[in-house]
């Protein structure tokens, strides 16, 4: 799927190493995966944990927990987007490498995720972020939002 030069491609074992390279090159581990004990930064253990995280959620041989898409701009991997089935819809999540933020990539990805959610018959799309993430909050400005503590939950009713 493509919009404004931004493409989404379903995550596979073949493009998973490219996603890891993008994360190491342009993101902090805490921006793209659950915490891993140890020294900060992209050490060997965190790289392995990143690969296993995606294999355990999106690349499972049986039923995936979520569907992850590699985000590319001009053919270069710059981040990931996901849709996770939840009651009555999907939960969306996105991370974009720091050097590609503020360039409209997030808006293009959000539009593509919405189209993918509608294709699978989801009735609503939910996204969760924090109050201190203005870029994500701006992307969610068209959805009905609620705030609880420092968490913002946006819900968009689909078709």
Coordinates of N, CA, C and O in Angstrom, one line a residue:
X1 N 0.9 -1.2 0.0 CA 0.0 0.0 0.0 C 0.9 1.2 0.0 O 1.9 1.2 0.7
X2 N 0.5 2.3 -0.8 CA 1.3 3.5 -0.9 C 0.5 4.7 -0.9 O -0.6 4.8 -1.4
X3 N 1.0 5.8 -0.2 CA 0.4 7.1 -0.3 C 1.5 8.1 -0.1 O 2.3 8.0 0.8
X4 N 1.6 9.1 -1.0 CA 2.6 10.2 -1.0 C 4.0 9.7 -0.8 O 4.8 10.2 -0.1
X5 N 4.4 8.6 -1.5 CA 5.7 8.0 -1.5 C 6.0 7.2 -0.2 O 7.1 6.7 -0.1
X6 N 5.0 7.1 0.6 CA 5.2 6.3 1.9 C 4.5 4.9 1.6 O 3.3 4.9 1.3
X7 N 5.2 3.8 1.8 CA 4.6 2.5 1.6 C 4.6 1.7 2.9 O 5.4 1.9 3.8
X8 N 3.6 0.9 2.9 CA 3.5 -0.1 4.0 C 3.6 -1.5 3.4 O 2.9 -1.8 2.4
X9 N 4.4 -2.3 4.0 CA 4.6 -3.7 3.5 C 4.5 -4.6 4.7 O 5.2 -4.3 5.7
X10 N 3.8 -5.7 4.6 CA 3.6 -6.6 5.7 C 5.0 -7.1 6.1 O 5.8 -7.4 5.3
X11 N 5.2 -7.2 7.4 CA 6.4 -7.6 8.0 C 6.6 -9.1 7.7 O 5.7 -9.9 7.8
X12 N 7.8 -9.5 7.3 CA 8.2 -10.9 7.0 C 9.6 -11.1 7.6 O 10.3 -10.2 8.0
X13 N 10.0 -12.4 7.6 CA 11.4 -12.7 8.0 C 12.4 -12.0 7.1 O 13.5 -11.6 7.6
X14 N 12.1 -11.8 5.9 CA 13.0 -11.1 4.9 C 13.2 -9.7 5.2 O 14.3 -9.2 5.0
X15 N 12.2 -8.9 5.6 CA 12.4 -7.5 5.8 C 12.5 -7.2 7.3 O 12.8 -6.0 7.7
X16 N 12.4 -8.2 8.2 CA 12.6 -7.9 9.6 C 14.0 -7.4 9.9 O 14.2 -6.4 10.7
X17 N 15.1 -7.9 9.3 CA 16.4 -7.3 9.6 C 16.5 -5.8 9.1 O 17.2 -5.0 9.8
X18 N 15.8 -5.4 8.1 CA 15.8 -4.0 7.7 C 15.1 -3.1 8.7 O 15.5 -2.0 8.9
X19 N 14.0 -3.7 9.3 CA 13.3 -3.0 10.4 C 14.3 -2.8 11.6 O 14.3 -1.7 12.1
X20 N 15.0 -3.8 11.9 CA 16.0 -3.7 13.0 C 17.0 -2.6 12.7 O 17.3 -1.8 13.6
X21 N 17.5 -2.7 11.5 CA 18.5 -1.7 11.1 C 18.0 -0.2 11.2 O 18.7 0.7 11.7
X22 N 16.7 0.0 10.8 CA 16.1 1.3 10.9 C 16.0 1.7 12.4 O 16.2 2.9 12.7
X23 N 15.6 0.8 13.2 CA 15.4 1.1 14.7 C 16.8 1.4 15.3 O 16.9 2.4 16.0
X24 N 17.8 0.7 15.0 CA 19.1 0.9 15.5 C 19.7 2.2 15.0 O 20.3 3.0 15.8
X25 N 19.5 2.5 13.8 CA 20.0 3.7 13.1 C 19.3 5.0 13.6 O 19.9 6.1 13.8
X26 N 18.0 4.9 14.0 CA 17.2 6.1 14.1 C 16.2 6.2 15.2 O 15.3 7.0 15.2
X27 N 16.3 5.3 16.2 CA 15.3 5.3 17.3 C 16.0 4.8 18.6 O 16.9 4.0 18.5
X28 N 15.4 5.2 19.7 CA 15.8 4.6 21.0 C 15.1 3.3 21.2 O 13.9 3.2 20.8
X29 N 15.7 2.3 21.8 CA 15.0 1.0 22.0 C 13.7 1.2 22.7 O 12.7 0.5 22.4
X30 N 13.6 2.1 23.7 CA 12.3 2.3 24.4 C 11.2 2.9 23.5 O 10.0 2.8 23.9
X31 N 11.5 3.4 22.4 CA 10.5 4.0 21.5 C 9.9 2.9 20.6 O 8.8 3.1 20.0
X32 N 10.6 1.7 20.5 CA 10.2 0.7 19.5 C 9.9 -0.7 20.1 O 9.5 -1.6 19.3
X33 N 10.1 -0.9 21.3 CA 10.0 -2.2 21.9 C 9.8 -2.1 23.4 O 10.2 -1.1 24.0
X34 N 9.3 -3.2 24.0 CA 9.3 -3.2 25.5 C 10.7 -3.1 26.1 O 11.7 -3.5 25.5
X35 N 10.8 -2.6 27.4 CA 12.1 -2.5 28.0 C 12.8 -3.9 28.2 O 12.1 -4.9 28.3
X36 N 14.1 -3.8 28.1 CA 15.0 -5.0 28.3 C 16.0 -4.5 29.3 O 16.6 -3.5 29.2
X37 N 16.2 -5.4 30.4 CA 17.2 -5.0 31.4 C 18.6 -4.9 30.8 O 18.9 -5.5 29.8
X38 N 19.4 -4.1 31.5 CA 20.8 -4.0 31.1 C 21.1 -2.6 30.8 O 20.3 -1.6 31.0
X39 N 22.3 -2.4 30.3 CA 22.8 -1.1 29.9 C 21.9 -0.5 28.8 O 21.4 -1.2 27.9
X40 N 21.8 0.8 28.7 CA 21.0 1.4 27.7 C 21.6 1.3 26.3 O 22.8 1.0 26.2
X41 N 20.8 1.5 25.3 CA 21.3 1.5 23.9 C 21.1 0.1 23.2 O 20.5 -0.8 23.8
X42 N 21.5 0.1 22.0 CA 21.3 -1.1 21.1 C 22.4 -2.1 21.3 O 23.2 -2.3 20.4
X43 N 22.4 -2.8 22.4 CA 23.4 -3.9 22.6 C 22.9 -5.2 21.9 O 21.8 -5.2 21.4
X44 N 23.7 -6.2 21.9 CA 23.3 -7.5 21.3 C 22.1 -8.1 21.9 O 21.2 -8.6 21.1
X45 N 21.9 -8.0 23.2 CA 20.7 -8.5 23.8 C 19.4 -7.8 23.3 O 18.4 -8.4 23.1
X46 N 19.5 -6.5 23.2 CA 18.3 -5.7 22.8 C 18.0 -6.0 21.3 O 16.8 -6.1 20.9
X47 N 19.0 -6.2 20.5 CA 18.8 -6.5 19.1 C 18.1 -7.8 19.0 O 17.1 -8.0 18.2
X48 N 18.5 -8.8 19.7 CA 17.9 -10.1 19.7 C 16.5 -10.0 20.2 O 15.6 -10.6 19.7
X49 N 16.3 -9.3 21.3 CA 14.9 -9.1 21.9 C 14.0 -8.4 20.9 O 12.8 -8.8 20.8
X50 N 14.5 -7.5 20.1 CA 13.7 -6.8 19.1 C 13.2 -7.8 18.1 O 12.0 -7.9 17.7
X51 N 14.1 -8.7 17.6 CA 13.7 -9.7 16.6 C 12.7 -10.7 17.2 O 11.7 -11.0 16.5
X52 N 13.0 -11.1 18.4 CA 12.1 -12.1 19.0 C 10.7 -11.5 19.3 O 9.7 -12.2 19.3
X53 N 10.7 -10.2 19.7 CA 9.4 -9.5 20.0 C 8.5 -9.6 18.7 O 7.4 -10.0 18.8
X54 N 9.1 -9.3 17.6 CA 8.3 -9.3 16.3 C 8.0 -10.7 15.9 O 6.9 -10.9 15.4
X55 N 8.9 -11.6 16.1 CA 8.6 -13.0 15.7 C 7.5 -13.5 16.6 O 6.6 -14.3 16.1
X56 N 7.4 -13.1 17.8 CA 6.4 -13.7 18.8 C 5.1 -13.0 18.6 O 4.1 -13.5 19.1
X57 N 5.0 -11.9 18.0 CA 3.7 -11.1 17.8 C 3.2 -11.2 16.4 O 2.0 -11.4 16.2
X58 N 4.0 -10.9 15.4 CA 3.6 -10.8 14.1 C 3.9 -11.9 13.1 O 3.3 -12.1 12.1
X59 N 5.0 -12.6 13.5 CA 5.5 -13.7 12.6 C 5.2 -15.1 13.1 O 5.9 -16.0 12.7
X60 N 4.3 -15.2 14.0 CA 3.9 -16.5 14.6 C 3.4 -17.4 13.5 O 2.6 -16.9 12.7
X61 N 3.8 -18.6 13.5 CA 3.3 -19.6 12.5 C 1.8 -19.8 12.7 O 1.0 -20.0 11.7
X62 N 1.3 -19.8 13.9 CA -0.2 -20.0 14.1 C -0.9 -18.7 13.9 O -0.8 -18.1 12.9
X63 N -1.6 -18.2 14.9 CA -2.3 -16.9 14.8 C -1.5 -15.7 15.3 O -1.2 -15.7 16.5
X64 N -1.2 -14.8 14.5 CA -0.4 -13.6 14.9 C -1.2 -12.8 15.9 O -2.5 -12.7 15.8
X65 N -0.5 -12.2 16.9 CA -1.2 -11.3 17.8 C -1.6 -10.0 17.2 O -2.6 -9.4 17.5
X66 N -0.7 -9.5 16.2 CA -1.0 -8.3 15.5 C -0.4 -8.4 14.1 O 0.4 -9.3 13.8
X67 N -0.7 -7.5 13.3 CA -0.2 -7.4 11.9 C 0.7 -6.2 11.9 O 0.3 -5.1 12.1
X68 N 2.0 -6.4 11.6 CA 3.0 -5.3 11.6 C 3.4 -5.1 10.1 O 3.5 -6.0 9.3
X69 N 3.5 -3.8 9.8 CA 3.9 -3.3 8.5 C 5.2 -2.5 8.6 O 5.3 -1.7 9.5
X70 N 6.1 -2.7 7.7 CA 7.3 -2.0 7.6 C 6.9 -0.7 6.8 O 6.3 -0.7 5.8
X71 N 7.3 0.5 7.4 CA 7.1 1.7 6.7 C 8.4 2.1 5.9 O 9.5 2.1 6.5
X72 N 8.2 2.4 4.7 CA 9.3 2.8 3.8 C 9.0 4.1 3.2 O 7.9 4.4 2.8
X73 N 10.1 4.9 3.0 CA 10.0 6.2 2.3 C 11.1 6.1 1.2 O 12.2 6.0 1.6
X74 N 10.6 6.2 0.0 CA 11.6 6.1 -1.1 C 12.3 4.8 -1.1 O 13.5 4.8 -1.5
X75 N 11.7 3.8 -0.7 CA 12.3 2.4 -0.6 C 13.2 2.2 0.6 O 13.7 1.1 0.7
X76 N 13.3 3.1 1.5 CA 14.2 2.9 2.7 C 13.3 2.8 3.9 O 12.4 3.6 4.1
X77 N 13.5 1.7 4.6 CA 12.7 1.4 5.8 C 13.0 2.5 6.9 O 14.2 2.8 7.2
X78 N 11.9 3.1 7.4 CA 12.0 4.2 8.4 C 11.2 4.0 9.6 O 11.3 4.8 10.5
X79 N 10.5 2.8 9.7 CA 9.7 2.6 10.9 C 8.7 1.4 10.7 O 8.9 0.7 9.8
X80 N 7.8 1.3 11.7 CA 6.8 0.2 11.6 C 5.5 0.8 12.1 O 5.3 1.7 12.9
X81 N 4.4 0.1 11.6 CA 3.0 0.4 12.0 C 2.4 -1.0 12.3 O 2.8 -2.0 11.7
X82 N 1.4 -1.0 13.1 CA 0.7 -2.2 13.5 C -0.7 -2.1 13.6 O -1.2 -1.0 13.9
X83 N -1.5 -3.1 13.4 CA -2.9 -3.2 13.7 C -3.1 -4.5 14.5 O -2.7 -5.6 14.1
X84 N -3.6 -4.3 15.7 CA -3.9 -5.5 16.6 C -5.4 -5.6 16.8 O -6.0 -4.7 17.2
X85 N -5.9 -6.8 16.4 CA -7.4 -6.9 16.6 C -7.7 -6.8 18.1 O -7.1 -7.3 19.0
X86 N -8.8 -6.0 18.3 CA -9.4 -5.9 19.7 C -10.9 -5.9 19.5 O -11.4 -5.9 18.3
X87 N -11.6 -6.0 20.6 CA -13.1 -6.1 20.5 C -13.6 -5.0 19.6 O -13.4 -3.8 19.8
X88 N -14.4 -5.3 18.6 CA -15.1 -4.4 17.7 C -14.1 -3.6 16.8 O -14.6 -2.6 16.2
X89 N -12.9 -4.0 16.7 CA -12.0 -3.2 15.8 C -10.5 -3.5 15.9 O -10.2 -4.7 16.1
X90 N -9.7 -2.5 15.8 CA -8.2 -2.7 15.8 C -7.6 -1.6 16.6 O -8.1 -0.5 16.7
X91 N -6.5 -1.9 17.3 CA -5.7 -0.9 17.9 C -4.5 -0.7 17.0 O -3.8 -1.6 16.5
X92 N -4.2 0.6 16.7 CA -3.1 1.0 15.8 C -2.0 1.5 16.6 O -2.1 2.1 17.7
X93 N -0.8 1.2 16.1 CA 0.4 1.8 16.7 C 1.5 2.1 15.6 O 1.5 1.4 14.6
X94 N 2.3 3.1 15.8 CA 3.3 3.5 14.8 C 4.5 4.0 15.5 O 4.4 4.6 16.6
X95 N 5.7 3.7 15.0 CA 6.9 4.4 15.3 C 7.6 4.7 14.0 O 7.6 4.0 13.1
X96 N 8.2 5.9 14.0 CA 8.9 6.4 12.9 C 10.2 6.9 13.3 O 10.3 7.6 14.4
X97 N 11.3 6.6 12.6 CA 12.6 7.0 13.0 C 12.7 8.5 13.1 O 12.0 9.3 12.4
X98 N 13.5 9.0 14.0 CA 13.6 10.4 14.3 C 13.9 11.3 13.1 O 13.3 12.4 13.0
X99 N 14.7 10.9 12.2 CA 15.1 11.7 11.1 C 13.9 11.9 10.1 O 14.0 12.7 9.1
X100 N 12.9 11.1 10.2 CA 11.7 11.2 9.3 C 10.5 11.7 9.9 O 9.4 11.8 9.3
X101 N 10.6 12.1 11.2 CA 9.4 12.7 11.8 C 9.2 14.2 11.4 O 10.2 14.8 11.0
X102 N 7.9 14.6 11.4 CA 7.6 16.0 11.0 C 7.6 16.2 9.5 O 7.7 17.3 9.1
X103 N 7.6 15.1 8.7 CA 7.6 15.2 7.3 C 6.4 14.7 6.6 O 6.4 14.5 5.4
X104 N 5.3 14.4 7.4 CA 4.1 13.9 6.8 C 4.0 12.4 6.7 O 3.0 11.9 6.2
X105 N 5.0 11.7 7.1 CA 5.0 10.3 7.1 C 3.9 9.7 7.9 O 3.2 8.8 7.5
X106 N 3.8 10.2 9.1 CA 2.8 9.8 10.1 C 1.3 9.9 9.5 O 0.5 9.0 9.6
X107 N 1.1 11.0 8.9 CA -0.3 11.2 8.3 C -0.5 10.2 7.2 O -1.6 9.7 7.1
X108 N 0.5 10.0 6.3 CA 0.3 9.0 5.2 C 0.1 7.6 5.8 O -0.7 6.8 5.3
X109 N 0.8 7.3 6.9 CA 0.7 5.9 7.5 C -0.7 5.8 8.1 O -1.3 4.8 8.0
X110 N -1.1 6.8 8.8 CA -2.4 6.8 9.5 C -3.5 6.6 8.4 O -4.5 5.8 8.7
X111 N -3.5 7.2 7.3 CA -4.5 7.0 6.3 C -4.4 5.6 5.7 O -5.5 5.0 5.5
X112 N -3.3 5.0 5.6 CA -3.1 3.7 5.1 C -3.6 2.7 6.1 O -4.3 1.7 5.8
X113 N -3.3 2.9 7.4 CA -3.8 2.0 8.4 C -5.3 2.0 8.5 O -6.0 1.0 8.7
X114 N -5.9 3.2 8.3 CA -7.4 3.3 8.4 C -7.9 2.5 7.2 O -8.9 1.7 7.4
X115 N -7.4 2.6 6.0 CA -7.8 1.8 4.9 C -7.7 0.3 5.1 O -8.6 -0.5 4.8
X116 N -6.6 -0.1 5.7 CA -6.4 -1.5 6.0 C -7.4 -2.0 7.0 O -7.9 -3.1 6.9
X117 N -7.7 -1.2 8.0 CA -8.6 -1.6 9.1 C -10.0 -1.7 8.5 O -10.8 -2.7 8.8
X118 N -10.4 -0.8 7.6 CA -11.7 -0.9 6.9 C -11.8 -2.1 6.0 O -12.8 -2.8 6.0
X119 N -10.6 -2.5 5.4 CA -10.6 -3.7 4.5 C -10.9 -5.0 5.3 O -11.5 -5.9 4.7
X120 N -10.5 -5.0 6.5 CA -10.7 -6.2 7.3 C -12.0 -6.2 8.1 O -12.3 -7.0 8.9
X121 N -12.8 -5.1 7.8 CA -14.1 -5.0 8.5 C -14.1 -4.5 9.9 O -15.1 -4.6 10.6
X122 N -13.1 -3.8 10.3 CA -13.0 -3.3 11.7 C -14.1 -2.1 11.7 O -14.2 -1.3 10.8
X123 N -14.8 -2.1 12.8 CA -15.8 -1.0 13.1 C -15.1 0.3 13.7 O -15.7 1.3 13.6
X124 N -14.0 0.1 14.4 CA -13.3 1.2 15.0 C -11.8 1.0 15.0 O -11.4 -0.2 15.1
X125 N -11.1 2.1 15.1 CA -9.7 2.0 15.3 C -9.3 2.8 16.5 O -9.8 3.9 16.7
X126 N -8.5 2.2 17.4 CA -8.1 2.9 18.6 C -6.6 3.1 18.6 O -5.9 2.2 18.1
X127 N -6.2 4.2 19.1 CA -4.7 4.4 19.3 C -4.5 5.0 20.7 O -5.3 5.8 21.2
X128 N -3.4 4.6 21.3 CA -3.1 5.1 22.6 C -1.7 5.8 22.6 O -0.7 5.2 22.0
X129 N -1.6 6.9 23.2 CA -0.3 7.6 23.3 C -0.2 8.3 24.7 O -1.1 8.1 25.5
X130 N 0.8 9.1 24.9 CA 1.0 9.8 26.1 C 0.8 11.3 25.9 O 1.0 11.8 24.8
X131 N 0.5 12.0 27.0 CA 0.3 13.5 26.9 C 1.6 14.1 26.4 O 1.5 15.2 25.7
X132 N 2.8 13.6 26.6 CA 4.0 14.2 26.2 C 4.5 13.8 24.8 O 5.6 13.9 24.5
X133 N 3.6 13.3 24.0 CA 3.9 12.9 22.6 C 3.0 13.8 21.7 O 2.0 13.4 21.1
X134 N 3.4 15.1 21.5 CA 2.6 16.0 20.7 C 2.4 15.5 19.2 O 1.4 15.8 18.6
X135 N 3.4 14.9 18.6 CA 3.3 14.4 17.2 C 2.2 13.4 17.1 O 1.4 13.5 16.2
X136 N 2.2 12.4 18.0 CA 1.1 11.4 17.9 C -0.2 12.0 18.2 O -1.2 11.7 17.6
X137 N -0.3 12.9 19.2 CA -1.5 13.6 19.6 C -2.1 14.4 18.4 O -3.3 14.4 18.2
X138 N -1.2 15.0 17.6 CA -1.6 15.8 16.5 C -2.2 14.8 15.4 O -3.2 15.2 14.8
X139 N -1.6 13.7 15.2 CA -2.2 12.7 14.3 C -3.6 12.2 14.7 O -4.4 11.9 13.9
X140 N -3.8 12.2 16.0 CA -5.1 11.7 16.5 C -6.1 12.7 16.7 O -7.2 12.5 17.2
X141 N -5.9 14.0 16.2 CA -6.8 15.1 16.5 C -8.1 14.9 15.8 O -9.1 15.6 16.2
X142 N -8.3 14.1 14.8 CA -9.6 13.9 14.2 C -10.5 12.8 14.9 O -11.6 12.7 14.5
X143 N -9.9 12.2 15.9 CA -10.6 11.1 16.6 C -11.1 11.6 17.9 O -10.6 12.6 18.5
X144 N -12.2 10.9 18.4 CA -12.7 11.2 19.8 C -11.6 10.7 20.8 O -11.2 9.6 20.7
X145 N -11.2 11.6 21.6 CA -10.1 11.3 22.6 C -10.5 11.4 24.0 O -11.3 12.3 24.3
X146 N -10.0 10.5 24.8 CA -10.1 10.6 26.3 C -8.8 10.6 26.9 O -7.8 10.0 26.4
X147 N -8.7 11.3 28.1 CA -7.4 11.4 28.8 C -7.6 10.8 30.1 O -8.6 11.1 30.9
X148 N -6.7 9.9 30.5 CA -6.7 9.3 31.8 C -5.2 9.3 32.3 O -4.4 8.6 31.8
X149 N -5.0 10.2 33.3 CA -3.6 10.3 33.8 C -2.8 11.0 32.7 O -3.1 12.0 32.2
X150 N -1.7 10.3 32.3 CA -0.9 10.8 31.2 C -1.1 10.1 29.9 O -0.3 10.2 29.0
X151 N -2.2 9.3 29.8 CA -2.5 8.5 28.6 C -3.7 9.1 27.9 O -4.7 9.5 28.4
X152 N -3.5 9.2 26.6 CA -4.5 9.7 25.7 C -5.0 8.5 24.8 O -4.1 7.8 24.2
X153 N -6.3 8.2 24.8 CA -6.8 7.1 24.0 C -7.8 7.8 23.0 O -8.7 8.5 23.3
X154 N -7.5 7.5 21.7 CA -8.3 8.1 20.6 C -9.0 6.9 19.9 O -8.5 5.9 19.7
X155 N -10.3 7.2 19.6 CA -11.1 6.2 19.0 C -11.7 6.8 17.7 O -12.3 7.9 17.8
X156 N -11.6 6.1 16.6 CA -12.1 6.6 15.3 C -13.1 5.5 14.8 O -12.7 4.4 14.6
X157 N -14.4 5.9 14.7 CA -15.4 5.0 14.2 C -15.2 4.9 12.6 O -14.9 5.9 12.0
X158 N -15.2 3.7 12.1 CA -15.0 3.4 10.7 C -16.3 3.1 10.0 O -17.1 2.5 10.6
X159 N -16.3 3.4 8.7 CA -17.4 3.0 7.9 C -18.6 2.5 8.5 O -19.5 1.9 8.5

